Rosetta silent file (secondary structure, phi, psi, omega in degrees, C-alpha in Angstrom):
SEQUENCE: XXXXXXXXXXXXXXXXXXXXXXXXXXXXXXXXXXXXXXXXXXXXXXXXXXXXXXXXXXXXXXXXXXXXXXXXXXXXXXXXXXXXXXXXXXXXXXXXXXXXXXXX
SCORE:     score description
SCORE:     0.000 S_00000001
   1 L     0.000  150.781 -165.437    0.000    0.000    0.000 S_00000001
   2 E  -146.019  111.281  177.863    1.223    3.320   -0.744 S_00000001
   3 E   -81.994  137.010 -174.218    0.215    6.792    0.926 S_00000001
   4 E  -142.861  117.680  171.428   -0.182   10.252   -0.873 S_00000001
   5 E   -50.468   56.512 -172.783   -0.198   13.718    0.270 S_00000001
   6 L   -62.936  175.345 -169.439   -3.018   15.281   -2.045 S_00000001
   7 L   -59.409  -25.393  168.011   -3.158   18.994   -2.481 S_00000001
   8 L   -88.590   18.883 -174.830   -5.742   19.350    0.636 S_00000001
   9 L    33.504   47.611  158.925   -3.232   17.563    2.759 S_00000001
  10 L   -96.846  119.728  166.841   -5.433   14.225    3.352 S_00000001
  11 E   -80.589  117.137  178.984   -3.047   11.374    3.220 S_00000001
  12 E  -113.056  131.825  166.007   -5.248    8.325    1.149 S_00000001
  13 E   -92.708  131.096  178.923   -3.829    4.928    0.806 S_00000001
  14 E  -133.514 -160.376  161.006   -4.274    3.860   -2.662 S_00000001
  15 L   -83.520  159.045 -174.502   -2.749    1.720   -5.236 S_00000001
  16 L   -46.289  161.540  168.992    0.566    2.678   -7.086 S_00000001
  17 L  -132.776 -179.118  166.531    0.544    5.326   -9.666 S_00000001
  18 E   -92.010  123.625 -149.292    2.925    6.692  -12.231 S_00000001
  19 E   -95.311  160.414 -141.446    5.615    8.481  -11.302 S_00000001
  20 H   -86.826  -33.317  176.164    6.862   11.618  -13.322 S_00000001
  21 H   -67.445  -30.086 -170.237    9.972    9.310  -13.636 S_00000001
  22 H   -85.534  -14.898 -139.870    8.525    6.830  -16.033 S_00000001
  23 L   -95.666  137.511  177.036    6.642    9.437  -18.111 S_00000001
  24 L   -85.310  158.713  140.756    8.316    9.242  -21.574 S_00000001
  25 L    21.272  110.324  154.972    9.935   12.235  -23.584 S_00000001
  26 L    61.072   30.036 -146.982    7.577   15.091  -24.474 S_00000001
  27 L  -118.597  118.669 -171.586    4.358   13.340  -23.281 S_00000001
  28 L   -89.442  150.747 -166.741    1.740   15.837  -21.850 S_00000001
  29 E  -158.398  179.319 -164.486    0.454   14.465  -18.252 S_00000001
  30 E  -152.938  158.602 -159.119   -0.631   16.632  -15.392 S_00000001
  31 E   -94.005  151.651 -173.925    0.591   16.055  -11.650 S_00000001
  32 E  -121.692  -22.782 -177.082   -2.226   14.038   -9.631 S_00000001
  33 E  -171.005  162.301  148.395   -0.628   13.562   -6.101 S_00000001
  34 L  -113.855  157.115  159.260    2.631   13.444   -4.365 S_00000001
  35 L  -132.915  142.782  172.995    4.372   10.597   -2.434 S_00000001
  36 L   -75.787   91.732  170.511    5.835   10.054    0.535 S_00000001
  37 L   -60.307 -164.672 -179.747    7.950    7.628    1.025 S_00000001
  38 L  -111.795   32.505  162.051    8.831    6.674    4.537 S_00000001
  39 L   -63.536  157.420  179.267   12.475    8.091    4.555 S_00000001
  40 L  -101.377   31.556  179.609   12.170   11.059    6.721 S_00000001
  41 L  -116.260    5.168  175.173   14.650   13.197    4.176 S_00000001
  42 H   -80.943  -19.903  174.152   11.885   13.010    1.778 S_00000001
  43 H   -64.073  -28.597  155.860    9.744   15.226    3.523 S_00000001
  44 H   -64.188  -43.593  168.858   11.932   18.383    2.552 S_00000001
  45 H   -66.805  -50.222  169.820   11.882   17.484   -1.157 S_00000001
  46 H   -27.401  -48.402 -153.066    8.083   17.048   -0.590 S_00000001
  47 H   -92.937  -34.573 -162.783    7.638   20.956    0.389 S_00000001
  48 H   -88.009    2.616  170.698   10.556   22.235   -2.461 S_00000001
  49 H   -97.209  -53.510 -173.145    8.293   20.053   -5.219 S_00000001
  50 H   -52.696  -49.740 -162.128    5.321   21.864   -3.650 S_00000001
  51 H   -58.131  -59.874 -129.319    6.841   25.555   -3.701 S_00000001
  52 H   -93.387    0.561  154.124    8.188   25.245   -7.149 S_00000001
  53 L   152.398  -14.802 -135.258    4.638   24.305   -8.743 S_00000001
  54 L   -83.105   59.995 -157.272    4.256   20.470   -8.705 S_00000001
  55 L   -86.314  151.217  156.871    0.322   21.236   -7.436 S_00000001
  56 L   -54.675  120.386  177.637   -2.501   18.561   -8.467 S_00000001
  57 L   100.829   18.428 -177.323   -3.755   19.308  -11.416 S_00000001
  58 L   -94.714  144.257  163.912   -0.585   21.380  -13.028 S_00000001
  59 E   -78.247  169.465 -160.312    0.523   20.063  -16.661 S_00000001
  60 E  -169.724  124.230  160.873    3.863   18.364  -16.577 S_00000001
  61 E  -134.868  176.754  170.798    6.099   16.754  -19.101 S_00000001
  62 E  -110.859  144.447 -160.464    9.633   15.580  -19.295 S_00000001
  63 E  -112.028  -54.038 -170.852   11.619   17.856  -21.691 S_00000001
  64 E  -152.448  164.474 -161.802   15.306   15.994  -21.408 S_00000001
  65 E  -155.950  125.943  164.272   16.613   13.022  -19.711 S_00000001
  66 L   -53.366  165.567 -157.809   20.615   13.246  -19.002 S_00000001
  67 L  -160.365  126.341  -55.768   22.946   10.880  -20.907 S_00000001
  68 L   -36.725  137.589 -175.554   23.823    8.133  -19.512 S_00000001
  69 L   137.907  -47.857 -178.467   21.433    7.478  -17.276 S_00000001
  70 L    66.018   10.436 -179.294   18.391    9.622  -17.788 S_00000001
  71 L  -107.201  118.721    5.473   19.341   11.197  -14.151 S_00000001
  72 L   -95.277 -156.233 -177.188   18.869   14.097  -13.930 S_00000001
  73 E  -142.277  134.696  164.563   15.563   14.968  -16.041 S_00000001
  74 E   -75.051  125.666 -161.640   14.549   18.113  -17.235 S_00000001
  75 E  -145.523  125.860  171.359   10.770   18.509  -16.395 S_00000001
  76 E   -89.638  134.632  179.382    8.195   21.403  -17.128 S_00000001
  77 E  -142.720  120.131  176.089    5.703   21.854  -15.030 S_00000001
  78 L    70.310 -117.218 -177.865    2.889   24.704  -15.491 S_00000001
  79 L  -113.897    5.065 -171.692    5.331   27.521  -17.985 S_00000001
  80 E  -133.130  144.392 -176.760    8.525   27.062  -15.871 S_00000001
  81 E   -64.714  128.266  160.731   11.248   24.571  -16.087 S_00000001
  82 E  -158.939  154.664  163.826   13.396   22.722  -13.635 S_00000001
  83 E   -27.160   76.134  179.525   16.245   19.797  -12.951 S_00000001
  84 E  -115.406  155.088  170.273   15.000   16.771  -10.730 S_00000001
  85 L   -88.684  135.110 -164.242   16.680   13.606   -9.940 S_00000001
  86 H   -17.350  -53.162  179.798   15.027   10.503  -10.580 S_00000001
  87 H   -65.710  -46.980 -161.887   13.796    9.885   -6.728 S_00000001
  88 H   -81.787   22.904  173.534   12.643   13.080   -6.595 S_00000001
  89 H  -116.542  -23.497  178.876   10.432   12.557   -9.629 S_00000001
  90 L  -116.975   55.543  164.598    9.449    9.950   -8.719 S_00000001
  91 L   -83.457  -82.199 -159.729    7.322   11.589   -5.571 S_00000001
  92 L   -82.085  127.078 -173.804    4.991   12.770   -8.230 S_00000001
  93 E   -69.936  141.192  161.916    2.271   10.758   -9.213 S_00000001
  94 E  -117.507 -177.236 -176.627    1.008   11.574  -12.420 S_00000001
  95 E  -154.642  110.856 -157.672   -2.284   11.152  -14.708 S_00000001
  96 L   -86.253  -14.721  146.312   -1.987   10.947  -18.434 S_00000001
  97 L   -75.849  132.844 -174.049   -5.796   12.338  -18.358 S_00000001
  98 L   -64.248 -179.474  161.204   -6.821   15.628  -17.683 S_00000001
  99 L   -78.189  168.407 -170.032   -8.546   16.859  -14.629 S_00000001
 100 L   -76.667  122.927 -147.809  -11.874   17.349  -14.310 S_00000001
 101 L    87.680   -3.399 -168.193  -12.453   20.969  -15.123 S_00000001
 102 L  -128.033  144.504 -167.629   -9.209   21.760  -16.919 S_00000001
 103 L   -64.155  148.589  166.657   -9.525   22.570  -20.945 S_00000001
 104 L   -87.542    0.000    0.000   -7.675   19.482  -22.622 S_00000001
């Protein structure tokens, strides 16, 4: 079982999801939750993925993937760009559908 921090900060155990690491090359997807693992150094990466946009419902692709390796990966999220390392990508759950409410 696997616990996730949605944007109204109820933690739901659900089944896995897909994490922003797996999301191929230039593929639009939109962030759906984050997760916590249970290291406790993850919880800092938690809140700097929150500040810098990575909100439920934000669009999100991966732009570049480093060579060799694919770590780290260049990832857009909403109009602004930034650097994450694999683990920390793969905190955010994604959803290859939009949200309910957001133009497609």
């Amino acid at each position: 079982m696997d616990a996730a921090i949605a944007m109204d900060g109820v933690v739901a155990v659900q089944a896995p999801r897909n994490g922003l690491d797996d999301l191929p090359l230039h593929t639009g997807a939109w962030v759906h939750s984050l997760h916590m693992d249970a290291a406790d150094h993850d919880g800092d990466v938690l809140l700097r993925l929150l500040e810098i946009g990575f909100l439920p419902g934000e669009p999100v692709r991966v732009v570049a993937r480093a060579f060799p390796g694919g770590d780290p990966l260049a990832v857009r999220v909403g109009r602004s760009t930034f650097a994450l390392r694999r683990n920390e990508a793969a905190l955010v759950h994604i959803s290859t559908t939009p949200p309910p409410g957001s133009p497609a």
